């Protein structure tokens, strides 16, 4: 590690006059930038030789843990295998070099792919039409709620201001409703972790615009009462919204459109494999049932994004769907479900399983079963890094104190999954025999434990170059 330039910013490695490039002669020298727009001083750019640049970025990239490095069971995020063919398709110059304002007759191939994806999503979800505009799940929620709001407005029904959201919902649900100018009303979960129909009944009246449901919900459970819920919600004139961010376990098993949902979004970057993280890139297409098509952006006054959405993400999703094909896409749901249940059953002797039922593609532990060791979910997550595994999602959902949400996806082999189960057991044993080793983890990563609270309260988001002699 010492002879590496690890930990430095490229600016700190800069030496005046060093170069890693040679530019061709400037053929456009005659086209001067207008004087008023020109820099007064040179831009502050790092000056480095080629080997320094290559090593700097290579060493940094090796400190990242990605799904291509190892098992990545981050629940509610679906970090799945991203086939290289997706990247090849997305990088094809015929797609990558398109201009958003190019005349339609010069990009028929791209429009065909766009149309093909819309149709595939309709078939997968059982809904009539999709817009591919939204850039993320949350953006899809907002779009879908705008569709619902205009549905009511067009009918002259202006008193519907409430959106019912389960207490287990992803935080984006209430946030999207609020951004859309609607009031959020929370519906309780039963002790089993699904929507409490009796509580819902008491909340329904003619001021409700929509009910948002996530299925499987954020606990990884199938919402069993959907037909009854849909009947109640439709009975009071409201619409049913499906948060389909995590559609994995549904693929090939059932379709939201057949369950009575009117509007839904799908996270292409989760279910249909696009490398994502740190907030992007994503795509959250929104589908509607028959009769609502003309309310979608592009067909109505609703405008949610420029051009054709996050096109490279759309292409990756379409490539993934076509690679699996009609036949194999049906295996995704059952395999994702089998893998999650296998891990849950194999580890519930050592980890607390608050809701002990069959799960879908993910499930939640509430920390270690043996609470006397003082070893927390955070400690287990950090110790996993020492063994070369990414941690599950921790401290979400908020329903439990020591949540640990595990999602293996359908892509992993039994060997990989068994390796994870083995390490999780090993950590549970260490928690009893050598708890300090777990509490002080990680030991093998370039950086130990960071101070989360300090980082959140005093984030350092800019870099200040030291003046000479400072
Ligand atoms: C990830 C997720 C979202 C939000 O999706 P983004 O693309 O991150 O905006 C919404 N709902 C659920 C259930 C999710 O898992």
Short mmCIF file of C-alpha atoms and ligand atoms in Angstrom, two decimals:
data_model
loop_
_atom_site.label_atom_id
_atom_site.label_comp_id
_atom_site.label_asym_id
_atom_site.label_seq_id
_atom_site.Cartn_x
_atom_site.Cartn_y
_atom_site.Cartn_z
CA UNK A 1 0.00 0.00 0.00
CA UNK A 2 2.84 2.39 0.83
CA UNK A 3 4.29 2.64 -2.62
CA UNK A 4 0.83 3.32 -3.95
CA UNK A 5 -0.44 6.81 -4.37
CA UNK A 6 -3.55 5.75 -2.52
CA UNK A 7 -5.63 8.32 -0.75
CA UNK A 8 -4.45 11.31 -2.76
CA UNK A 9 -6.58 13.46 -4.94
CA UNK A 10 -5.29 13.79 -8.47
CA UNK A 11 -4.79 17.51 -7.72
CA UNK A 12 -2.33 16.66 -4.96
CA UNK A 13 -0.20 14.71 -7.43
CA UNK A 14 0.01 17.63 -9.83
CA UNK A 15 3.35 19.12 -10.93
CA UNK A 16 3.44 22.13 -13.15
CA UNK A 17 4.30 21.34 -16.73
CA UNK A 18 3.71 17.54 -16.64
CA UNK A 19 1.53 16.19 -19.43
CA UNK A 20 -0.25 12.92 -20.21
CA UNK A 21 -1.57 13.90 -23.60
CA UNK A 22 -0.72 15.56 -26.85
CA UNK A 23 -3.50 17.33 -28.65
CA UNK A 24 -3.72 17.64 -32.41
CA UNK A 25 -3.25 21.03 -33.95
CA UNK A 26 -6.28 23.23 -33.35
CA UNK A 27 -8.05 23.48 -36.70
CA UNK A 28 -10.64 25.83 -35.29
CA UNK A 29 -8.25 28.53 -34.17
CA UNK A 30 -10.13 31.01 -36.35
CA UNK A 31 -13.30 30.62 -34.27
CA UNK A 32 -12.54 32.78 -31.26
CA UNK A 33 -14.65 32.56 -28.11
CA UNK A 34 -16.15 36.06 -27.61
CA UNK A 35 -13.93 38.13 -25.33
CA UNK A 36 -16.60 38.52 -22.64
CA UNK A 37 -16.93 34.75 -22.26
CA UNK A 38 -13.21 34.00 -22.00
CA UNK A 39 -11.43 33.03 -18.78
CA UNK A 40 -9.41 35.68 -17.02
CA UNK A 41 -7.06 33.06 -15.60
CA UNK A 42 -6.14 29.51 -16.57
CA UNK A 43 -8.45 26.76 -15.26
CA UNK A 44 -7.13 24.95 -12.21
CA UNK A 45 -6.43 21.55 -13.74
CA UNK A 46 -4.13 18.82 -12.45
CA UNK A 47 -0.91 18.35 -14.39
CA UNK A 48 0.32 14.75 -14.25
CA UNK A 49 2.22 12.23 -16.33
CA UNK A 50 0.36 9.32 -17.87
CA UNK A 51 1.45 6.56 -15.45
CA UNK A 52 0.44 8.66 -12.47
CA UNK A 53 -3.02 9.20 -13.95
CA UNK A 54 -3.49 5.52 -14.80
CA UNK A 55 -2.31 4.28 -11.39
CA UNK A 56 -4.26 6.90 -9.50
CA UNK A 57 -7.60 5.87 -11.00
CA UNK A 58 -6.84 2.15 -11.14
CA UNK A 59 -5.93 2.07 -7.45
CA UNK A 60 -9.05 3.99 -6.52
CA UNK A 61 -11.25 1.71 -8.61
CA UNK A 62 -9.82 -1.30 -6.76
CA UNK A 63 -11.04 0.13 -3.51
CA UNK A 64 -14.61 -0.04 -4.70
CA UNK A 65 -16.77 -3.02 -3.96
CA UNK A 66 -19.20 -3.75 -6.77
CA UNK A 67 -21.46 -6.56 -7.82
CA UNK A 68 -18.69 -7.69 -10.18
CA UNK A 69 -16.32 -8.12 -7.20
CA UNK A 70 -18.47 -10.24 -4.94
CA UNK A 71 -21.84 -11.04 -3.42
CA UNK A 72 -23.86 -7.88 -2.84
CA UNK A 73 -27.04 -8.71 -0.90
CA UNK A 74 -28.28 -5.14 -0.49
CA UNK A 75 -32.03 -5.41 0.15
CA UNK A 76 -34.56 -3.06 -1.44
CA UNK A 77 -31.94 -2.15 -4.07
CA UNK A 78 -31.62 -5.29 -6.19
CA UNK A 79 -27.92 -5.19 -6.98
CA UNK A 80 -27.93 -7.85 -9.64
CA UNK A 81 -25.58 -9.09 -12.29
CA UNK A 82 -25.27 -6.61 -15.12
CA UNK A 83 -24.49 -8.60 -18.24
CA UNK A 84 -21.76 -7.14 -20.44
CA UNK A 85 -24.04 -7.43 -23.46
CA UNK A 86 -26.22 -4.70 -21.94
CA UNK A 87 -23.22 -2.38 -21.87
CA UNK A 88 -22.32 -3.22 -25.44
CA UNK A 89 -25.83 -2.43 -26.63
CA UNK A 90 -25.98 0.83 -24.68
CA UNK A 91 -22.58 1.89 -26.06
CA UNK A 92 -23.36 1.18 -29.71
CA UNK A 93 -22.49 4.40 -31.54
CA UNK A 94 -25.80 4.23 -33.42
CA UNK A 95 -27.49 4.71 -30.03
CA UNK A 96 -24.88 6.58 -28.02
CA UNK A 97 -24.35 9.31 -30.63
CA UNK A 98 -28.01 10.11 -31.21
CA UNK A 99 -29.03 13.69 -30.73
CA UNK A 100 -32.25 14.17 -28.76
CA UNK A 101 -33.64 16.51 -31.42
CA UNK A 102 -32.71 14.34 -34.38
CA UNK A 103 -35.53 14.00 -36.93
CA UNK A 104 -37.57 10.83 -36.36
CA UNK A 105 -36.88 9.43 -39.82
CA UNK A 106 -33.14 9.25 -39.01
CA UNK A 107 -33.49 7.25 -35.78
CA UNK A 108 -36.13 4.65 -36.51
CA UNK A 109 -34.01 1.89 -34.92
CA UNK A 110 -33.86 3.71 -31.59
CA UNK A 111 -37.59 4.38 -31.71
CA UNK A 112 -38.20 0.71 -32.44
CA UNK A 113 -36.21 -0.29 -29.35
CA UNK A 114 -38.16 2.30 -27.36
CA UNK A 115 -41.45 0.93 -28.59
CA UNK A 116 -40.32 -2.67 -28.01
CA UNK A 117 -39.50 -1.91 -24.37
CA UNK A 118 -42.86 -0.18 -23.84
CA UNK A 119 -44.66 -3.24 -25.19
CA UNK A 120 -42.55 -5.67 -23.17
CA UNK A 121 -43.30 -3.76 -19.95
CA UNK A 122 -47.01 -3.73 -20.77
CA UNK A 123 -46.96 -7.47 -21.24
CA UNK A 124 -44.93 -8.07 -18.07
CA UNK A 125 -47.18 -5.86 -15.94
CA UNK A 126 -50.60 -6.37 -17.53
CA UNK A 127 -51.04 -2.62 -18.06
CA UNK A 128 -52.09 -0.89 -21.28
CA UNK A 129 -49.38 1.69 -21.86
CA UNK A 130 -46.05 2.93 -20.47
CA UNK A 131 -44.18 6.20 -20.55
CA UNK A 132 -40.41 5.70 -20.39
CA UNK A 133 -39.76 9.32 -19.43
CA UNK A 134 -39.14 9.24 -15.64
CA UNK A 135 -35.51 9.06 -14.49
CA UNK A 136 -35.91 7.03 -11.28
CA UNK A 137 -38.38 5.23 -9.08
CA UNK A 138 -39.21 8.36 -7.10
CA UNK A 139 -39.63 10.30 -10.32
CA UNK A 140 -42.00 7.58 -11.55
CA UNK A 141 -44.04 7.87 -8.35
CA UNK A 142 -44.40 11.59 -8.84
CA UNK A 143 -45.40 11.08 -12.48
CA UNK A 144 -47.92 8.40 -11.56
CA UNK A 145 -49.46 10.58 -8.86
CA UNK A 146 -49.69 13.47 -11.32
CA UNK A 147 -51.57 11.13 -13.67
CA UNK A 148 -53.93 10.22 -10.84
CA UNK A 149 -54.42 13.85 -9.88
CA UNK A 150 -55.32 14.78 -13.45
CA UNK A 151 -57.70 11.82 -13.68
CA UNK A 152 -59.69 13.23 -10.77
CA UNK A 153 -59.39 16.83 -11.99
CA UNK A 154 -60.63 15.98 -15.46
CA UNK A 155 -63.70 14.46 -13.87
CA UNK A 156 -64.26 17.68 -11.96
CA UNK A 157 -63.56 15.83 -8.71
CA UNK A 158 -61.34 18.38 -6.94
CA UNK A 159 -61.80 17.42 -3.30
CA UNK A 160 -59.52 14.38 -3.43
CA UNK A 161 -56.34 15.52 -1.68
CA UNK A 162 -55.22 12.46 0.27
CA UNK A 163 -52.92 9.58 -0.57
CA UNK A 164 -52.92 6.52 1.64
CA UNK A 165 -49.48 5.04 2.21
CA UNK A 166 -48.63 1.99 4.36
CA UNK A 167 -46.38 2.61 7.39
CA UNK A 168 -43.89 0.15 5.91
CA UNK A 169 -43.57 2.09 2.62
CA UNK A 170 -40.30 3.25 1.12
CA UNK A 171 -39.63 6.87 2.12
CA UNK A 172 -40.05 8.05 -1.45
CA UNK A 173 -43.81 7.25 -1.37
CA UNK A 174 -44.85 9.91 1.15
CA UNK A 175 -42.21 12.27 -0.27
CA UNK A 176 -43.60 11.97 -3.82
CA UNK A 177 -47.16 12.49 -2.61
CA UNK A 178 -46.07 15.62 -0.75
CA UNK A 179 -44.17 16.98 -3.78
CA UNK A 180 -47.34 16.38 -5.82
CA UNK A 181 -49.21 18.60 -3.35
CA UNK A 182 -51.21 15.76 -1.81
CA UNK A 183 -51.64 14.93 1.88
CA UNK A 184 -50.20 11.67 3.17
CA UNK A 185 -52.32 9.44 5.38
CA UNK A 186 -50.61 6.43 6.90
CA UNK A 187 -52.25 3.03 7.07
CA UNK A 188 -51.01 0.56 9.70
CA UNK A 189 -49.47 -2.85 9.14
CA UNK A 190 -50.70 -6.00 10.87
CA UNK A 191 -48.28 -7.80 13.21
CA UNK A 192 -47.64 -10.06 10.22
CA UNK A 193 -46.26 -7.06 8.31
CA UNK A 194 -48.93 -6.53 5.64
CA UNK A 195 -51.53 -3.78 5.19
CA UNK A 196 -54.18 -3.78 7.91
CA UNK A 197 -57.46 -3.86 5.96
CA UNK A 198 -59.57 -2.82 8.95
CA UNK A 199 -57.43 0.26 9.52
CA UNK A 200 -57.64 1.04 5.79
CA UNK A 201 -61.44 0.81 5.86
CA UNK A 202 -61.56 3.54 8.50
CA UNK A 203 -59.49 5.90 6.32
CA UNK A 204 -61.44 5.67 3.09
CA UNK A 205 -63.79 8.41 1.97
CA UNK A 206 -64.33 10.75 -0.98
CA UNK A 207 -61.26 12.85 -0.09
CA UNK A 208 -58.88 10.01 -1.00
CA UNK A 209 -57.18 10.27 -4.40
CA UNK A 210 -55.12 7.10 -4.30
CA UNK A 211 -53.77 4.21 -2.30
CA UNK A 212 -50.06 3.45 -2.85
CA UNK A 213 -48.99 -0.13 -2.32
CA UNK A 214 -45.64 -1.82 -2.64
CA UNK A 215 -45.72 -5.47 -3.53
CA UNK A 216 -43.83 -7.34 -2.35
CA UNK A 217 -43.75 -4.75 0.39
CA UNK A 218 -40.59 -3.35 1.94
CA UNK A 219 -40.45 -6.30 4.32
CA UNK A 220 -40.25 -8.63 1.33
CA UNK A 221 -43.78 -9.95 1.97
CA UNK A 222 -46.53 -10.58 -0.54
CA UNK A 223 -49.57 -8.42 0.16
CA UNK A 224 -52.26 -11.08 0.28
CA UNK A 225 -55.33 -8.86 0.59
CA UNK A 226 -54.91 -6.91 -2.64
CA UNK A 227 -58.21 -7.93 -4.30
CA UNK A 228 -60.18 -6.82 -1.26
CA UNK A 229 -58.11 -3.62 -0.88
CA UNK A 230 -58.59 -2.76 -4.57
CA UNK A 231 -62.33 -3.25 -4.25
CA UNK A 232 -62.52 -0.98 -1.19
CA UNK A 233 -60.32 1.74 -2.74
CA UNK A 234 -62.14 1.70 -6.08
CA UNK A 235 -65.44 1.64 -4.18
CA UNK A 236 -64.68 5.09 -2.77
CA UNK A 237 -63.66 6.44 -6.20
CA UNK A 238 -59.87 6.43 -5.62
CA UNK A 239 -57.20 4.78 -7.76
CA UNK A 240 -54.70 2.05 -6.90
CA UNK A 241 -50.99 2.85 -7.32
CA UNK A 242 -48.42 0.04 -7.45
CA UNK A 243 -44.86 0.78 -6.35
CA UNK A 244 -43.17 -1.80 -8.57
CA UNK A 245 -39.61 -0.82 -7.65
CA UNK A 246 -38.96 -4.41 -6.66
CA UNK A 247 -40.66 -6.46 -9.33
CA UNK A 248 -38.14 -9.32 -9.29
CA UNK A 249 -40.22 -11.95 -7.52
CA UNK A 250 -43.31 -11.15 -9.61
CA UNK A 251 -41.70 -11.85 -12.96
CA UNK A 252 -43.44 -14.80 -14.49
CA UNK A 253 -45.71 -15.26 -11.48
CA UNK A 254 -48.30 -12.49 -11.49
CA UNK A 255 -49.07 -9.07 -12.96
CA UNK A 256 -50.12 -5.87 -11.18
CA UNK A 257 -52.60 -5.07 -13.96
CA UNK A 258 -54.46 -8.31 -13.22
CA UNK A 259 -54.62 -7.49 -9.49
CA UNK A 260 -56.64 -4.29 -9.93
CA UNK A 261 -53.93 -1.63 -10.05
CA UNK A 262 -54.50 1.45 -12.21
CA UNK A 263 -51.03 3.02 -12.27
CA UNK A 264 -47.55 1.69 -11.48
CA UNK A 265 -43.86 2.38 -11.86
CA UNK A 266 -41.05 -0.08 -12.42
CA UNK A 267 -37.42 0.50 -11.45
CA UNK A 268 -35.56 -0.68 -14.53
CA UNK A 269 -32.27 -0.16 -12.67
CA UNK A 270 -33.32 -2.73 -10.08
CA UNK A 271 -35.40 -5.41 -11.77
CA UNK A 272 -33.91 -5.15 -15.24
CA UNK A 273 -30.23 -4.76 -14.43
CA UNK A 274 -28.51 -1.44 -14.77
CA UNK A 275 -25.46 -0.77 -12.61
CA UNK A 276 -26.65 1.84 -10.14
CA UNK A 277 -25.72 3.39 -6.86
CA UNK A 278 -25.06 6.73 -5.27
CA UNK A 279 -28.27 8.05 -6.76
CA UNK A 280 -28.10 6.98 -10.35
CA UNK A 281 -28.44 6.30 -13.17
CA UNK A 282 -31.98 5.03 -13.25
CA UNK A 283 -35.26 4.81 -15.10
CA UNK A 284 -38.73 4.57 -13.58
CA UNK A 285 -41.25 3.97 -16.39
CA UNK A 286 -44.89 4.49 -15.47
CA UNK A 287 -47.66 2.27 -16.78
CA UNK A 288 -51.42 2.80 -16.71
CA UNK A 289 -54.43 0.62 -17.25
CA UNK A 290 -56.72 0.93 -20.24
CA UNK A 291 -58.64 4.18 -20.17
CA UNK A 292 -55.86 6.25 -18.60
CA UNK A 293 -53.43 6.24 -21.55
CA UNK A 294 -54.09 9.79 -22.61
CA UNK A 295 -53.05 11.11 -19.18
CA UNK A 296 -49.44 9.95 -19.58
CA UNK A 297 -46.75 12.55 -20.29
CA UNK A 298 -46.35 13.15 -23.98
CA UNK A 299 -50.08 12.63 -24.47
CA UNK A 300 -51.22 15.20 -21.91
CA UNK A 301 -50.20 18.44 -20.25
CA UNK A 302 -47.98 16.50 -17.81
CA UNK A 303 -44.30 17.02 -18.53
CA UNK A 304 -41.72 15.21 -16.44
CA UNK A 305 -38.49 15.12 -18.37
CA UNK A 306 -36.93 16.05 -21.64
CA UNK A 307 -36.83 13.84 -24.71
CA UNK A 308 -36.99 10.09 -24.23
CA UNK A 309 -35.93 9.48 -20.63
CA UNK A 310 -32.64 7.89 -19.64
CA UNK A 311 -32.15 6.20 -22.97
CA UNK A 312 -29.00 4.17 -22.15
CA UNK A 313 -30.73 2.68 -19.10
CA UNK A 314 -33.78 1.85 -21.22
CA UNK A 315 -31.56 0.03 -23.72
CA UNK A 316 -29.90 -2.02 -20.99
CA UNK A 317 -33.28 -3.07 -19.64
CA UNK A 318 -34.52 -4.00 -23.10
CA UNK A 319 -31.35 -6.03 -23.76
CA UNK A 320 -31.86 -7.85 -20.44
CA UNK A 321 -35.48 -8.65 -21.25
CA UNK A 322 -34.65 -9.87 -24.76
CA UNK A 323 -31.68 -11.92 -23.52
CA UNK A 324 -33.89 -13.77 -21.05
CA UNK A 325 -36.74 -14.04 -23.51
CA UNK A 326 -40.37 -14.84 -22.86
CA UNK A 327 -39.54 -18.28 -21.53
CA UNK A 328 -36.69 -17.55 -19.11
CA UNK A 329 -38.09 -14.33 -17.71
CA UNK A 330 -40.64 -16.56 -15.99
CA UNK A 331 -37.84 -18.14 -13.95
CA UNK A 332 -36.69 -14.84 -12.43
CA UNK A 333 -39.45 -14.54 -9.82
CA UNK A 334 -39.38 -18.12 -8.54
CA UNK A 335 -35.55 -18.21 -8.37
CA UNK A 336 -35.25 -14.84 -6.59
CA UNK A 337 -37.84 -16.10 -4.07
CA UNK A 338 -36.17 -19.48 -3.60
CA UNK A 339 -32.73 -17.92 -2.98
CA UNK A 340 -34.05 -15.48 -0.36
CA UNK A 341 -35.99 -18.16 1.49
CA UNK A 342 -33.00 -20.50 1.46
CA UNK A 343 -30.80 -17.88 3.15
CA UNK A 344 -33.53 -16.94 5.63
CA UNK A 345 -34.13 -20.53 6.70
CA UNK A 346 -30.39 -21.29 6.89
CA UNK A 347 -29.61 -18.34 9.16
CA UNK A 348 -32.63 -18.01 11.41
CA UNK A 349 -30.96 -20.13 14.08
CA UNK A 350 -28.36 -17.36 14.57
CA UNK A 351 -30.21 -14.19 13.53
CA UNK A 352 -33.49 -12.86 14.88
CA UNK A 353 -36.30 -13.33 12.36
CA UNK A 354 -39.17 -11.10 13.53
CA UNK A 355 -41.56 -12.15 10.78
CA UNK A 356 -41.21 -15.85 10.29
CA UNK A 357 -43.15 -16.57 7.11
CA UNK A 358 -42.32 -17.35 3.51
CA UNK A 359 -40.76 -14.24 2.02
CA UNK A 360 -40.48 -13.08 -1.57
CA UNK A 361 -37.13 -11.86 -2.96
CA UNK A 362 -35.86 -10.35 0.31
CA UNK A 363 -36.39 -10.57 4.06
CA UNK A 364 -35.45 -8.76 7.27
CA UNK A 365 -33.50 -9.96 10.30
CA UNK A 366 -33.57 -7.93 13.52
CA UNK A 367 -29.89 -8.33 14.41
CA UNK A 368 -28.24 -11.30 16.05
CA UNK A 369 -30.44 -13.68 17.97
CA UNK A 370 -28.14 -13.59 20.98
CA UNK A 371 -28.53 -9.99 22.17
CA UNK A 372 -26.20 -10.49 25.18
CA UNK A 373 -23.00 -10.07 23.13
CA UNK A 374 -23.55 -6.36 22.48
CA UNK A 375 -22.69 -6.91 18.82
CA UNK A 376 -24.95 -4.78 16.62
CA UNK A 377 -26.16 -4.97 13.05
CA UNK A 378 -23.61 -2.28 12.17
CA UNK A 379 -20.81 -4.48 13.57
CA UNK A 380 -21.96 -7.50 11.56
CA UNK A 381 -22.17 -5.38 8.41
CA UNK A 382 -18.62 -4.08 8.91
CA UNK A 383 -17.26 -7.56 9.68
CA UNK A 384 -18.77 -8.89 6.42
CA UNK A 385 -16.44 -6.51 4.54
CA UNK A 386 -13.43 -8.28 6.06
CA UNK A 387 -14.67 -11.52 4.53
CA UNK A 388 -15.14 -9.97 1.09
CA UNK A 389 -18.93 -9.60 1.15
CA UNK A 390 -20.91 -6.42 0.76
CA UNK A 391 -23.26 -5.81 3.66
CA UNK A 392 -27.04 -6.17 3.43
CA UNK A 393 -29.15 -3.03 3.81
CA UNK A 394 -28.97 -2.08 7.48
CA UNK A 395 -31.29 -0.15 9.80
CA UNK A 396 -34.01 -0.19 7.11
CA UNK A 397 -36.93 -0.79 7.24
CA UNK A 398 -37.49 1.27 10.36
CA UNK A 399 -39.96 -1.19 11.87
CA UNK A 400 -37.19 -2.93 13.84
CA UNK A 401 -34.21 -1.60 15.80
CA UNK A 402 -31.50 -3.74 14.24
CA UNK A 403 -32.86 -4.32 10.73
CA UNK A 404 -30.70 -6.20 8.29
CA UNK A 405 -32.36 -6.62 4.92
CA UNK A 406 -31.03 -9.34 2.67
CA UNK A 407 -31.70 -9.75 -1.04
CA UNK A 408 -29.64 -12.28 -3.00
CA UNK A 409 -31.37 -11.89 -6.43
CA UNK A 410 -31.99 -14.71 -8.90
CA UNK A 411 -28.51 -14.58 -10.40
CA UNK A 412 -26.40 -16.13 -7.64
CA UNK A 413 -25.18 -19.73 -7.61
CA UNK A 414 -25.78 -22.05 -4.68
CA UNK A 415 -22.03 -22.01 -3.93
CA UNK A 416 -22.00 -18.23 -3.57
CA UNK A 417 -25.08 -18.29 -1.37
CA UNK A 418 -23.66 -21.09 0.79
CA UNK A 419 -20.44 -19.07 1.17
CA UNK A 420 -22.45 -16.12 2.50
CA UNK A 421 -24.43 -18.31 4.89
CA UNK A 422 -21.19 -19.79 6.18
CA UNK A 423 -19.64 -16.37 6.83
CA UNK A 424 -22.79 -15.08 8.54
CA UNK A 425 -22.64 -18.10 10.89
CA UNK A 426 -18.96 -17.50 11.48
CA UNK A 427 -19.64 -13.88 12.46
CA UNK A 428 -22.45 -14.96 14.80
CA UNK A 429 -19.97 -17.30 16.51
CA UNK A 430 -17.30 -14.60 16.69
CA UNK A 431 -19.85 -12.31 18.34
CA UNK A 432 -19.88 -14.81 21.23
CA UNK A 433 -16.22 -15.86 21.35
CA UNK A 434 -14.27 -12.76 20.22
CA UNK A 435 -16.81 -9.90 20.16
CA UNK A 436 -14.03 -7.22 19.90
CA UNK A 437 -13.03 -8.60 16.47
CA UNK A 438 -16.54 -7.88 15.24
CA UNK A 439 -16.97 -4.57 17.05
CA UNK A 440 -13.70 -3.18 15.69
CA UNK A 441 -14.29 -4.41 12.15
CA UNK A 442 -13.43 -3.86 9.37
CA UNK A 443 -9.75 -4.77 9.72
CA UNK A 444 -8.85 -5.53 6.10
CA UNK A 445 -10.22 -2.54 4.22
CA UNK A 446 -8.20 0.56 3.28
CA UNK A 447 -10.32 2.66 5.61
CA UNK A 448 -11.69 1.47 8.94
CA UNK A 449 -14.91 2.75 10.45
CA UNK A 450 -15.86 6.20 9.35
CA UNK A 451 -17.68 8.58 11.63
CA UNK A 452 -21.14 8.54 10.02
CA UNK A 453 -22.52 11.27 12.26
CA UNK A 454 -19.63 13.64 11.60
CA UNK A 455 -19.83 12.93 7.87
CA UNK A 456 -23.57 13.66 7.86
CA UNK A 457 -23.32 16.79 10.00
CA UNK A 458 -20.18 18.31 8.51
CA UNK A 459 -19.87 16.95 5.00
CA UNK A 460 -16.82 18.18 3.11
CA UNK A 461 -18.07 18.46 -0.42
CA UNK A 462 -15.47 20.70 -2.02
CA UNK A 463 -11.73 20.56 -2.41
CA UNK A 464 -9.58 23.55 -1.62
CA UNK A 465 -6.22 23.64 -3.31
CA UNK A 466 -3.43 24.56 -0.95
CA UNK A 467 -1.53 27.64 -2.07
CA UNK A 468 2.24 27.22 -2.48
CA UNK A 469 3.96 27.12 0.90
CA UNK A 470 0.71 26.50 2.83
C1 LIG B 1 -35.79 1.91 -4.58
C2 LIG B 1 -37.20 2.09 -4.24
C3 LIG B 1 -37.88 3.28 -4.58
C4 LIG B 1 -37.19 4.50 -5.14
O1 LIG B 1 -36.53 4.30 -6.35
P1 LIG B 1 -35.37 5.31 -6.80
O2 LIG B 1 -35.02 4.87 -8.19
O3 LIG B 1 -34.26 5.15 -5.83
O4 LIG B 1 -35.94 6.70 -6.78
C5 LIG B 1 -39.23 3.35 -4.30
N1 LIG B 1 -39.89 2.34 -3.72
C6 LIG B 1 -39.26 1.19 -3.36
C7 LIG B 1 -40.05 0.10 -2.73
C8 LIG B 1 -37.90 1.02 -3.62
O5 LIG B 1 -37.29 -0.11 -3.27
#
